[in-house]
PDB file of N, CA and C in Angstrom:
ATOM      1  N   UNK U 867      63.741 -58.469 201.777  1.00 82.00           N
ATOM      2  CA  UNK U 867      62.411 -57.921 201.674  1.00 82.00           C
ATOM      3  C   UNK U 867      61.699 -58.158 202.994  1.00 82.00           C
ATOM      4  N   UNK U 868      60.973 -57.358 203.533  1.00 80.00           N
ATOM      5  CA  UNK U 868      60.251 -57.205 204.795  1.00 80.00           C
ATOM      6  C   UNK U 868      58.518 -57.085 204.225  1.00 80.00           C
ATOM      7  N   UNK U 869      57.586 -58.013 204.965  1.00 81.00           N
ATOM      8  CA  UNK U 869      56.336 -58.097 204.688  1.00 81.00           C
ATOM      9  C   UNK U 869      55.662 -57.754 205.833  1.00 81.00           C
ATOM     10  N   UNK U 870      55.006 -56.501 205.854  1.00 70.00           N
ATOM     11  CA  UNK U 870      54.699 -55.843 207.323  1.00 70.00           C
ATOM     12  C   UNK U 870      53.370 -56.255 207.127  1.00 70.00           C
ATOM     13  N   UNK U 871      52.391 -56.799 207.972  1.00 59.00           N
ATOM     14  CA  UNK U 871      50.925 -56.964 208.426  1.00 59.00           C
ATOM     15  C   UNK U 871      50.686 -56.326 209.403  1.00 59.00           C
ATOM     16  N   UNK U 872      51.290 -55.499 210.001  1.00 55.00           N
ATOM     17  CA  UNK U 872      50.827 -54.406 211.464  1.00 55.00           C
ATOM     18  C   UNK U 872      51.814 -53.867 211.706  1.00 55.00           C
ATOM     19  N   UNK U 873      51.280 -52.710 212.528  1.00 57.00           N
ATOM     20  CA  UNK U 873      52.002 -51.339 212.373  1.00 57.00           C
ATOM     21  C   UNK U 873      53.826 -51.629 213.388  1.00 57.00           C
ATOM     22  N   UNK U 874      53.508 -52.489 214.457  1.00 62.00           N
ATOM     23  CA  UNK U 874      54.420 -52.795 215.052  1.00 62.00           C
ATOM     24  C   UNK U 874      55.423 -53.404 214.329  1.00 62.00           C
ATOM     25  N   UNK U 875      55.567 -53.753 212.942  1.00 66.00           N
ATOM     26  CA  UNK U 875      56.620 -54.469 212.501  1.00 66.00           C
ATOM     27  C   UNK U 875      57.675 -53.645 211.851  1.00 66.00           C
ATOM     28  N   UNK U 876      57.752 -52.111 212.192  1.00 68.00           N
ATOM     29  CA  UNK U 876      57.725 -50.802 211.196  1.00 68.00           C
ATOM     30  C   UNK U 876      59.041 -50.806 212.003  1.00 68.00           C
ATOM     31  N   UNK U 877      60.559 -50.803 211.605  1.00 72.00           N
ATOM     32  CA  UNK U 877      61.162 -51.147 212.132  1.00 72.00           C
ATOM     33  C   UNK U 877      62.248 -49.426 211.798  1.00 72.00           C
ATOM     34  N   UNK U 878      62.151 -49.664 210.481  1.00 74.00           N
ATOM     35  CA  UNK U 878      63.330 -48.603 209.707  1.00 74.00           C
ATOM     36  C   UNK U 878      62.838 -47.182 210.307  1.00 74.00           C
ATOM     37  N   UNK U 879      63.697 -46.285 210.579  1.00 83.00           N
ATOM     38  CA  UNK U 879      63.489 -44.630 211.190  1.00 83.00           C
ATOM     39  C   UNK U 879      62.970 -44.114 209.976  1.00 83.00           C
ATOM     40  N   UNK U 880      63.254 -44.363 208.757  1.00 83.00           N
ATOM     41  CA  UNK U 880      63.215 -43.792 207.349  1.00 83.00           C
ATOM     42  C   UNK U 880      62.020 -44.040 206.895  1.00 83.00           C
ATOM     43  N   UNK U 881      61.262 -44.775 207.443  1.00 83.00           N
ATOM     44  CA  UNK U 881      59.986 -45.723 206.317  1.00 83.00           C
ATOM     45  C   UNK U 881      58.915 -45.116 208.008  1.00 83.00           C
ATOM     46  N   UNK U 882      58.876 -44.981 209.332  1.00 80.00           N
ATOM     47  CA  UNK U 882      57.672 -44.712 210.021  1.00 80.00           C
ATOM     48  C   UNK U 882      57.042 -43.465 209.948  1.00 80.00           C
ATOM     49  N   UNK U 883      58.011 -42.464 209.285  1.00 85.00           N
ATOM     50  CA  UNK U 883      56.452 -41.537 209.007  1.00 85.00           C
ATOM     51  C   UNK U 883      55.743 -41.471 208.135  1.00 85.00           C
ATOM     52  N   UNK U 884      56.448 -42.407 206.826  1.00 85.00           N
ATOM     53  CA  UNK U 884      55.649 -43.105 205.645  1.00 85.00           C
ATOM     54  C   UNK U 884      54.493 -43.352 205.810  1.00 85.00           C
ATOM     55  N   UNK U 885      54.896 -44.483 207.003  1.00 79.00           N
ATOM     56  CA  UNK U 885      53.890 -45.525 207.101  1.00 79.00           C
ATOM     57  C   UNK U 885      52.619 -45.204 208.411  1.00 79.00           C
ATOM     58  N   UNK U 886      53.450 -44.282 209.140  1.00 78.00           N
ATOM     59  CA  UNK U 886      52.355 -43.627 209.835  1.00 78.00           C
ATOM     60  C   UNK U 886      51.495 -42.656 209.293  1.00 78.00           C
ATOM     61  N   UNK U 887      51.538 -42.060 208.184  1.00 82.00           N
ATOM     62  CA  UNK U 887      51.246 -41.355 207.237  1.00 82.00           C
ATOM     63  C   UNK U 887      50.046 -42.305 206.285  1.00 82.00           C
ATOM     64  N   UNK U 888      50.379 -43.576 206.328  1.00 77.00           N
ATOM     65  CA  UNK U 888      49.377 -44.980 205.586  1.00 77.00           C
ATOM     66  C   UNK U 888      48.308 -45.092 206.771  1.00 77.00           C
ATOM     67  N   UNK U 889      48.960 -45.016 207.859  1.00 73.00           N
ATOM     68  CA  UNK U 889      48.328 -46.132 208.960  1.00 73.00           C
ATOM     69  C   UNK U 889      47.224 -44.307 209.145  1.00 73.00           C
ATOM     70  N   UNK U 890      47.151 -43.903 209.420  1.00 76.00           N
ATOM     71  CA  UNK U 890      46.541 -42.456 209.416  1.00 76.00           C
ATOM     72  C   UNK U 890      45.399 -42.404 208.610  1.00 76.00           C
ATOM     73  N   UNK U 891      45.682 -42.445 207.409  1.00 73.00           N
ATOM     74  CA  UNK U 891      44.916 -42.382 206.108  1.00 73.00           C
ATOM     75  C   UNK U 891      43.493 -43.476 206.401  1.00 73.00           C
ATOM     76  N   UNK U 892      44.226 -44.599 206.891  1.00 68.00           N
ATOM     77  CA  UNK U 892      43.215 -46.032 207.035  1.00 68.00           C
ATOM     78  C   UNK U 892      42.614 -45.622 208.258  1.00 68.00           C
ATOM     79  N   UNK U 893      43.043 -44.890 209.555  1.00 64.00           N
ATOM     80  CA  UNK U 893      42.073 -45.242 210.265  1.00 64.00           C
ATOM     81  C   UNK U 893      41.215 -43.681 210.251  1.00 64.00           C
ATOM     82  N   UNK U 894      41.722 -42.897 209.534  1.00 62.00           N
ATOM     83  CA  UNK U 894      40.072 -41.549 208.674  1.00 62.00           C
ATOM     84  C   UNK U 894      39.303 -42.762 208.129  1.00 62.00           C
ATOM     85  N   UNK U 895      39.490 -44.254 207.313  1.00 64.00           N
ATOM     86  CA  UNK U 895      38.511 -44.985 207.092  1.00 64.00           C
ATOM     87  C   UNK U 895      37.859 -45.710 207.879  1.00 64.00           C
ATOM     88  N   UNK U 896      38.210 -45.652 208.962  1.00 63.00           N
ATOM     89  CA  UNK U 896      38.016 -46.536 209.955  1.00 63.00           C
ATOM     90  C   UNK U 896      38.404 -48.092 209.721  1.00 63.00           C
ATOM     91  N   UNK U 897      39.587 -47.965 209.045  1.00 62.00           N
ATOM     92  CA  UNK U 897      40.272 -49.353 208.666  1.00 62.00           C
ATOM     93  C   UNK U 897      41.257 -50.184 209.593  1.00 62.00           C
ATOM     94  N   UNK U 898      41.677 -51.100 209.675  1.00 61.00           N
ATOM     95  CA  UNK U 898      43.025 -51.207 210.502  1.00 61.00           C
ATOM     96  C   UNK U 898      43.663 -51.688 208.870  1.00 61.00           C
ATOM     97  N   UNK U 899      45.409 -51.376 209.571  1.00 61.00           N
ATOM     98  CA  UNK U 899      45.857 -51.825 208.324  1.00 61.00           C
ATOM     99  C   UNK U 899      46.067 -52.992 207.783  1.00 61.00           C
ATOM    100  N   UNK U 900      46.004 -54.013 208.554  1.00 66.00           N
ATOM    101  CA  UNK U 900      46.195 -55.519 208.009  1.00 66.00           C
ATOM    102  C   UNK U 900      44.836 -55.353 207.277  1.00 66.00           C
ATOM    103  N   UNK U 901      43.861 -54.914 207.613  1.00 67.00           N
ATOM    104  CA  UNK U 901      42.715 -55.060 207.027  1.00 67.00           C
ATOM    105  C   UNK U 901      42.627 -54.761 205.273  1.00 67.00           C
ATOM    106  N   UNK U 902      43.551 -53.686 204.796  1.00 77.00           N
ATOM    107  CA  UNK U 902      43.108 -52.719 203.907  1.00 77.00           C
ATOM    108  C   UNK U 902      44.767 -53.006 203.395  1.00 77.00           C
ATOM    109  N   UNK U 903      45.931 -53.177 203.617  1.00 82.00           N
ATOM    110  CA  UNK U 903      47.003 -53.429 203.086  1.00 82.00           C
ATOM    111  C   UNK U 903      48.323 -54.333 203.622  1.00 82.00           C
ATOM    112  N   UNK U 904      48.355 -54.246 202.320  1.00 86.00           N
ATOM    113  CA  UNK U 904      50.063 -55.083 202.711  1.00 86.00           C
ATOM    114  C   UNK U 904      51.104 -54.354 202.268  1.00 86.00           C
ATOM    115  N   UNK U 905      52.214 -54.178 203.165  1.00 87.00           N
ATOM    116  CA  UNK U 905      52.749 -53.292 202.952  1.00 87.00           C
ATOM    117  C   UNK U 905      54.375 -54.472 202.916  1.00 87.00           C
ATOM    118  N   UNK U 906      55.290 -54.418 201.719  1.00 91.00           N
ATOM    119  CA  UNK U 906      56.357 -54.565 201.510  1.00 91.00           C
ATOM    120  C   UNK U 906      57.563 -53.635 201.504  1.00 91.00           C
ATOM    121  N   UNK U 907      58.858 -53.594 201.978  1.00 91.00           N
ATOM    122  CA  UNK U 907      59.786 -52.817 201.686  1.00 91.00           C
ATOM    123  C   UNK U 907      60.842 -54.203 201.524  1.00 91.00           C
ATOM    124  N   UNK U 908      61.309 -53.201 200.021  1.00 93.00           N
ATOM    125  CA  UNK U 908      61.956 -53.791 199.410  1.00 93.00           C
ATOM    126  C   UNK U 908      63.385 -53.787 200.007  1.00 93.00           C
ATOM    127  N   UNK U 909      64.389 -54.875 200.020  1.00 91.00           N
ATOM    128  CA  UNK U 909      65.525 -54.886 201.010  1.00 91.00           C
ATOM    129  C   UNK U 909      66.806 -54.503 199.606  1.00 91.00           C
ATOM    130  N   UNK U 910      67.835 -53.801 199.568  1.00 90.00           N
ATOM    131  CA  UNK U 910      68.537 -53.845 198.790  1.00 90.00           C
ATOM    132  C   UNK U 910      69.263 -54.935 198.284  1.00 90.00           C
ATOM    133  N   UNK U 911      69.569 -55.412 197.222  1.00 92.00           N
ATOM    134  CA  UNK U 911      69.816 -56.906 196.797  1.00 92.00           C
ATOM    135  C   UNK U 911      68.581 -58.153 196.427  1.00 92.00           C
ATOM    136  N   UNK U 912      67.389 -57.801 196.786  1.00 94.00           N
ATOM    137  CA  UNK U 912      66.236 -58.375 196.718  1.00 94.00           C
ATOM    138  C   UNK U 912      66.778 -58.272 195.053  1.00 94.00           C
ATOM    139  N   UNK U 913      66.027 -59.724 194.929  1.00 93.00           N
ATOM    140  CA  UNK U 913      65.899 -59.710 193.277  1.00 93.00           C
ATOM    141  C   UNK U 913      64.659 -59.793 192.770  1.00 93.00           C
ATOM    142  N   UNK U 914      64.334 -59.519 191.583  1.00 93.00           N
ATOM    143  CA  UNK U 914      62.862 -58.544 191.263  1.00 93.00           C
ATOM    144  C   UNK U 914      61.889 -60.008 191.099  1.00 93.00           C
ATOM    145  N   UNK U 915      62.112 -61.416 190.751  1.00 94.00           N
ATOM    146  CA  UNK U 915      62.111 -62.686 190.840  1.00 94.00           C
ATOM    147  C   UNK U 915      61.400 -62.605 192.369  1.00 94.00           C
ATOM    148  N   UNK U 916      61.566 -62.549 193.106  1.00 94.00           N
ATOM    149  CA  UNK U 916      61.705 -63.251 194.456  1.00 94.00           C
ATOM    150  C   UNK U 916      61.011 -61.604 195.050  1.00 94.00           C
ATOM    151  N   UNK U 917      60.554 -60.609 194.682  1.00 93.00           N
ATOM    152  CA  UNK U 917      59.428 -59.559 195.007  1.00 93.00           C
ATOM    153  C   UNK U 917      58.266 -59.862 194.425  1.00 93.00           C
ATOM    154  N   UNK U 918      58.379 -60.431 193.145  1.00 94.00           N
ATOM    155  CA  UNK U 918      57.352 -60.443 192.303  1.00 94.00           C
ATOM    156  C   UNK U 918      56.462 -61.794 192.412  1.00 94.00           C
ATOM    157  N   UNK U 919      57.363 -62.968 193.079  1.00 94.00           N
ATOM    158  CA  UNK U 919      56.471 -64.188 193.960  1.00 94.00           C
ATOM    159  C   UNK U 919      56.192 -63.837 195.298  1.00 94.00           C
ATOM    160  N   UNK U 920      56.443 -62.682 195.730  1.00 92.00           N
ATOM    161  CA  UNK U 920      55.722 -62.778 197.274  1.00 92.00           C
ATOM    162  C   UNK U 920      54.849 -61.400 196.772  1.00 92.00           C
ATOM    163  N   UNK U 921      54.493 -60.773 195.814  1.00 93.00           N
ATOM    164  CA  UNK U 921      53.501 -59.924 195.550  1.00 93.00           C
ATOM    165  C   UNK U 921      52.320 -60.961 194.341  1.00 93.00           C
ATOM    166  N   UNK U 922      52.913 -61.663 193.983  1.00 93.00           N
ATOM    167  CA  UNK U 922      51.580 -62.385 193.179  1.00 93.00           C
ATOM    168  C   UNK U 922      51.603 -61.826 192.232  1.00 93.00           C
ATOM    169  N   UNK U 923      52.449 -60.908 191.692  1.00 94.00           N
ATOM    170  CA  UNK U 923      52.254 -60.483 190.191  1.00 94.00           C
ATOM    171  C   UNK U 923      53.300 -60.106 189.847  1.00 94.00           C
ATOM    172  N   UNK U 924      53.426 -59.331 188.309  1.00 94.00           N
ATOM    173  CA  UNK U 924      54.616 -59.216 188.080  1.00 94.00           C
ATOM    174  C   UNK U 924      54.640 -57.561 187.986  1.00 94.00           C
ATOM    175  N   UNK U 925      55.538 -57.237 188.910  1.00 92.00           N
ATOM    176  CA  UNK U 925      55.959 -55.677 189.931  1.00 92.00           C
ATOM    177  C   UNK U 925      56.068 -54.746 188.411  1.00 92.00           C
ATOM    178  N   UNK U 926      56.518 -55.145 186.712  1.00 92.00           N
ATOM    179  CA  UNK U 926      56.759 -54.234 186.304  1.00 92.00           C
ATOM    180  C   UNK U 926      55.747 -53.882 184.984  1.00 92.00           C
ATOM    181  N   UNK U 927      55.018 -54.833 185.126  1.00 93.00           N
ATOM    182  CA  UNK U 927      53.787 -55.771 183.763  1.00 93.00           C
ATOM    183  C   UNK U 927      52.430 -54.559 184.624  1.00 93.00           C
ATOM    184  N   UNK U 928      52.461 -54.283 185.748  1.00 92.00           N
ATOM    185  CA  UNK U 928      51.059 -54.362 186.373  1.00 92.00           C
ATOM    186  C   UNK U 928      51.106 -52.821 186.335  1.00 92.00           C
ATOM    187  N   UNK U 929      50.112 -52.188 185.672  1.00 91.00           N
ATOM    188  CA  UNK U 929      49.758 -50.317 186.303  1.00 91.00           C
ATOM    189  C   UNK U 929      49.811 -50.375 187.751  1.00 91.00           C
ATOM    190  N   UNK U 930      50.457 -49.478 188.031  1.00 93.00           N
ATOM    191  CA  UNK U 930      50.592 -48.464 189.120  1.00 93.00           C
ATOM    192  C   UNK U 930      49.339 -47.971 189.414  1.00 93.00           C
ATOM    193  N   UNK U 931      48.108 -47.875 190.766  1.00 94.00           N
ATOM    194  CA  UNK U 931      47.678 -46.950 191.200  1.00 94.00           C
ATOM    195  C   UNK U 931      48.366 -45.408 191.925  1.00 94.00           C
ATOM    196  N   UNK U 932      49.035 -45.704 192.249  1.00 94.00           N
ATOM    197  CA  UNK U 932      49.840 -44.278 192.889  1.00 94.00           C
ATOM    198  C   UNK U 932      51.405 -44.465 192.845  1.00 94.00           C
ATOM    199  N   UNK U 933      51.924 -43.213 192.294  1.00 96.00           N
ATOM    200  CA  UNK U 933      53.623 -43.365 192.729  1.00 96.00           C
ATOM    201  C   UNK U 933      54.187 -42.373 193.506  1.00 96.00           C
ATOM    202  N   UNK U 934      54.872 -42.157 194.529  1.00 95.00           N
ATOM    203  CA  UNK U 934      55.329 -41.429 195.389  1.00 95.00           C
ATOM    204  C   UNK U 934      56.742 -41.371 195.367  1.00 95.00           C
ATOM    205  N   UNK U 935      57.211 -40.465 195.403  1.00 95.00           N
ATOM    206  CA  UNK U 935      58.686 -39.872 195.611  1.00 95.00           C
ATOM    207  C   UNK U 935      58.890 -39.601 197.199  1.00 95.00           C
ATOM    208  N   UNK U 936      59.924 -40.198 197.861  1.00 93.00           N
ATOM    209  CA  UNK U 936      59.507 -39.439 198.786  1.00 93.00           C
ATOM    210  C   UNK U 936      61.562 -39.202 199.260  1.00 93.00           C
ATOM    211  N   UNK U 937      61.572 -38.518 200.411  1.00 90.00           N
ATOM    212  CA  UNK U 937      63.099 -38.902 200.775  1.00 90.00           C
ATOM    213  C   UNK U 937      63.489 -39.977 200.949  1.00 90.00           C
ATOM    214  N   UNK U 938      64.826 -40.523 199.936  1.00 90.00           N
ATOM    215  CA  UNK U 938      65.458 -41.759 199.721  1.00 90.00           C
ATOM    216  C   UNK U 938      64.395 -43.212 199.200  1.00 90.00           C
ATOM    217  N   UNK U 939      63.245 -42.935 199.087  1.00 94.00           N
ATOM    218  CA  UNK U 939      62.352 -43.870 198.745  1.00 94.00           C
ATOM    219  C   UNK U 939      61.019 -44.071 197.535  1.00 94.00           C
ATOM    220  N   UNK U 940      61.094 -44.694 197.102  1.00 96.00           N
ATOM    221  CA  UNK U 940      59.464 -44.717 196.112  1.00 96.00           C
ATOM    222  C   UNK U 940      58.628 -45.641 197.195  1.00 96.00           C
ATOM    223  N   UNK U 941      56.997 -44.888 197.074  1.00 95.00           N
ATOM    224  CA  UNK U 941      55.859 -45.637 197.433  1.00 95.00           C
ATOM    225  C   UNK U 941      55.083 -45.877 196.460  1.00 95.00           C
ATOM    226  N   UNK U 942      55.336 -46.926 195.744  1.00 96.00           N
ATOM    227  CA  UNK U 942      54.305 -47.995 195.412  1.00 96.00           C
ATOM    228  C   UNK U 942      53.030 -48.256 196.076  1.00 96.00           C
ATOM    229  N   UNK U 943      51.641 -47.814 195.266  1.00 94.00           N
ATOM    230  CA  UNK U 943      50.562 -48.025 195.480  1.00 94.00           C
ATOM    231  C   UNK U 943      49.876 -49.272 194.353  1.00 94.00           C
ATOM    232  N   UNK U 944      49.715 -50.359 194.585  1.00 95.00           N
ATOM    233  CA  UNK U 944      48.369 -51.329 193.516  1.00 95.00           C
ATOM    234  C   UNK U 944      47.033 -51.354 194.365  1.00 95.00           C
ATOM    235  N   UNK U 945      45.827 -50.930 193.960  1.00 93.00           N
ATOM    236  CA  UNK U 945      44.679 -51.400 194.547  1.00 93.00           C
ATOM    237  C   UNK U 945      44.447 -53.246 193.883  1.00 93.00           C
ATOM    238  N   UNK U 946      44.556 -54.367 194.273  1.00 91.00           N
ATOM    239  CA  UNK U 946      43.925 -55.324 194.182  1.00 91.00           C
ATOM    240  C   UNK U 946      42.820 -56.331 193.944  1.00 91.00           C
ATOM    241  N   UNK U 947      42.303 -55.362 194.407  1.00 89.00           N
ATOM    242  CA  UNK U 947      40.980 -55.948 194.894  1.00 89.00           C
ATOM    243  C   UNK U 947      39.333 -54.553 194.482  1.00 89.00           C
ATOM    244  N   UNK U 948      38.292 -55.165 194.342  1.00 87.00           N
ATOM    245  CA  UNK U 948      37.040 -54.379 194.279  1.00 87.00           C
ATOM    246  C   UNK U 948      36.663 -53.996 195.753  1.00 87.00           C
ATOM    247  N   UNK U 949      36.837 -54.100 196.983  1.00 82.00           N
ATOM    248  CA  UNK U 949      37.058 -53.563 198.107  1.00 82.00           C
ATOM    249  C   UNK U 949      38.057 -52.958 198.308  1.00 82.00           C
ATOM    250  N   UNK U 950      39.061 -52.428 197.911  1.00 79.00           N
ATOM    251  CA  UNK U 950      40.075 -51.559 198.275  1.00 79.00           C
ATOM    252  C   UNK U 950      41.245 -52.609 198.551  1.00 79.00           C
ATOM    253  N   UNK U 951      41.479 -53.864 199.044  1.00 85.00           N
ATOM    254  CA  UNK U 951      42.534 -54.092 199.547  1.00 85.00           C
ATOM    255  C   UNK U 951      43.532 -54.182 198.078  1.00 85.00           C
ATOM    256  N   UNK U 952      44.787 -53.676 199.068  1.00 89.00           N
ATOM    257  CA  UNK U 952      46.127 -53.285 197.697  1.00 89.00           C
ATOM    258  C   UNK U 952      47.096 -53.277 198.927  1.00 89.00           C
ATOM    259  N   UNK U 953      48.197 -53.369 198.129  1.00 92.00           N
ATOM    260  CA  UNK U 953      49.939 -53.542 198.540  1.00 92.00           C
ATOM    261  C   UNK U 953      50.560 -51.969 198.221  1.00 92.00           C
ATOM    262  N   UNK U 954      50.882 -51.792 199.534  1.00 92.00           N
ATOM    263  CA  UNK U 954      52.095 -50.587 199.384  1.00 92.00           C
ATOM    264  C   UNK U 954      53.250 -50.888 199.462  1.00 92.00           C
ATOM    265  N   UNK U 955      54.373 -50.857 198.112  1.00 94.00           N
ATOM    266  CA  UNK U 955      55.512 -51.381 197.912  1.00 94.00           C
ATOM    267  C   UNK U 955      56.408 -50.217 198.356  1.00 94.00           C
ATOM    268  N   UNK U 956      57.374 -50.511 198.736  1.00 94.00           N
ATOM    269  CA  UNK U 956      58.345 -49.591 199.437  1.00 94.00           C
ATOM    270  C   UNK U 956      59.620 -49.636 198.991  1.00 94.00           C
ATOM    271  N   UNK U 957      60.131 -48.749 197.833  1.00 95.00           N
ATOM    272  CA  UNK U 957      61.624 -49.106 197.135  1.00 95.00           C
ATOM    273  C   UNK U 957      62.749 -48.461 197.531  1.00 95.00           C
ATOM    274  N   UNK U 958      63.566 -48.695 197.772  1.00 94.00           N
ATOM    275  CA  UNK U 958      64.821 -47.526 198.571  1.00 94.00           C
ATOM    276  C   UNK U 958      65.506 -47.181 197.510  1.00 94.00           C
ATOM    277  N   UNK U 959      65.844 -46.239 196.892  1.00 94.00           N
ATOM    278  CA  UNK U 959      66.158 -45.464 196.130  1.00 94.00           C
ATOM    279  C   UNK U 959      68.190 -45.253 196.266  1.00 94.00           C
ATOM    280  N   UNK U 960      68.550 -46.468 196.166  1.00 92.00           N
ATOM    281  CA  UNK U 960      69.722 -46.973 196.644  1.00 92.00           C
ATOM    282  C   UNK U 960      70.521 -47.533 195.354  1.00 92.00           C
ATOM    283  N   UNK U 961      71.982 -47.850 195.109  1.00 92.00           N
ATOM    284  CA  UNK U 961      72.347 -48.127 193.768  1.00 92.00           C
ATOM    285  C   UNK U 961      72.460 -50.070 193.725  1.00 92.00           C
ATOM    286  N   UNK U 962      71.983 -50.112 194.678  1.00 93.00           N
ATOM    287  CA  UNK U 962      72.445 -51.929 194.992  1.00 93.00           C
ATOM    288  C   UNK U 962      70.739 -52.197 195.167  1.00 93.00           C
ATOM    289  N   UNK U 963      70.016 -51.710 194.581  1.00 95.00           N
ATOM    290  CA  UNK U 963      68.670 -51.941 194.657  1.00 95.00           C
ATOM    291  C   UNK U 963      68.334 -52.770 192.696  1.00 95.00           C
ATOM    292  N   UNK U 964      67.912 -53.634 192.263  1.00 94.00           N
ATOM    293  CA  UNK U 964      67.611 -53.823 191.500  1.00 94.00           C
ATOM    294  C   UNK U 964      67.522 -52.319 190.327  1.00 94.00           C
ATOM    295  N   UNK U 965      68.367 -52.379 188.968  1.00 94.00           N
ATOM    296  CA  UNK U 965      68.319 -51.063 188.634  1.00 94.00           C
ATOM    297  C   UNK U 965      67.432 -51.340 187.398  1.00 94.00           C
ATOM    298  N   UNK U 966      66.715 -52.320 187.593  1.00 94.00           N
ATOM    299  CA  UNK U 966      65.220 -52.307 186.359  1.00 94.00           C
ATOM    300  C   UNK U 966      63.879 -51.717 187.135  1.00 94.00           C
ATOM    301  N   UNK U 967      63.736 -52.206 188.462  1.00 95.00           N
ATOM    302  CA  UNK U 967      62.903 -51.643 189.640  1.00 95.00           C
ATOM    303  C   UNK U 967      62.974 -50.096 189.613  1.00 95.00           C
ATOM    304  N   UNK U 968      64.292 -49.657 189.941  1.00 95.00           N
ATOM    305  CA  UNK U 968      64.350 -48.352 189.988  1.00 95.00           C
ATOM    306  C   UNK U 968      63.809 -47.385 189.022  1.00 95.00           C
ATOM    307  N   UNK U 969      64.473 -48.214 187.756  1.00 95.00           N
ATOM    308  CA  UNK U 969      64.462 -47.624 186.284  1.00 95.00           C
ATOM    309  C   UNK U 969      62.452 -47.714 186.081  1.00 95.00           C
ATOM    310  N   UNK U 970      61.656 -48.337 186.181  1.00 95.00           N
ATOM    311  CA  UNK U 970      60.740 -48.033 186.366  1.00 95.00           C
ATOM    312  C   UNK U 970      59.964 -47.236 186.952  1.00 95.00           C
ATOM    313  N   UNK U 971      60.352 -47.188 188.483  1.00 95.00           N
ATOM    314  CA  UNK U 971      59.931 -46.143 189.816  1.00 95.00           C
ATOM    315  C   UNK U 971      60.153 -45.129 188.579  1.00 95.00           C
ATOM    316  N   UNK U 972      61.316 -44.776 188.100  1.00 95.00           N
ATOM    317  CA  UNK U 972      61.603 -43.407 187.684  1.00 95.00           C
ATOM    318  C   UNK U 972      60.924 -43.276 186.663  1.00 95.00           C
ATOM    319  N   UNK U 973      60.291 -43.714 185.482  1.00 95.00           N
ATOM    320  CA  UNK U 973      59.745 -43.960 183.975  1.00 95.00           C
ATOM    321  C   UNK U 973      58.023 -43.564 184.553  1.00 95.00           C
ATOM    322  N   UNK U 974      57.713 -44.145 185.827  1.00 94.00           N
ATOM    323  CA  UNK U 974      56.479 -44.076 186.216  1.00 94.00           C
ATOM    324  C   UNK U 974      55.890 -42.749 186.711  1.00 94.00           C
ATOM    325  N   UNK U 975      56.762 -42.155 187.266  1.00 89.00           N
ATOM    326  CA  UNK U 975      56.641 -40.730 187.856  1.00 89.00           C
ATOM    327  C   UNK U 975      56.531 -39.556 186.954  1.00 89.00           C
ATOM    328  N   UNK U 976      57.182 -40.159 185.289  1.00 81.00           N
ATOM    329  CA  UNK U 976      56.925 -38.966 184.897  1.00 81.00           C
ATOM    330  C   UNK U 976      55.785 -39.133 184.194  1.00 81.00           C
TER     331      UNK U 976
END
């Protein structure tokens, strides 16, 4: 699992127009993004245990603000907070990915 706090930590070819696509959105608010989110991508083999203590809650108990499909990936949206700050979770849509995670991503979309 990767815990990005700024845009420079955006490493994967697959996940930067995602996330430039986030980082975009925040600064039409005039936000920076550490300011306004935390952004996780989930690593394949991550166990849902060990996502769900570095998110502070439990990833499958909690409503969804937004779900995204996107190529090879789900974006996970939670708002958090009464100021806007929330976590954009990032799931790779992979078969070695937790298949209760997935099985949700997919249950949620429809």
């Amino acid at each position: 699992m990767q815990v990005m706090r700024d845009s420079t930590s955006i490493t994967d070819p697959t996940l930067i127009p995602l996330i430039a696509r986030l980082i975009e959105d925040l600064d039409d608010q005039g936000c920076e993004l550490e300011e306004m989110v935390r952004v996780v991508v989930i690593d394949p083999g991550d166990a849902l245990t060990t996502i769900e203590t570095e998110l502070g809650f439990r990833l499958l108990d909690r409503p969804l603000d937004v779900i995204e499909m996107h190529e090879g990936w789900f974006e996970l949206t939670y708002v958090l907070s009464d100021d806007g700050f929330g976590v954009v979770v990032y799931v790779p849509v992979r078969p070695d990915v937790d298949p209760a995670l997935i099985a949700h991503c997919r249950a949620s979309m429809s």
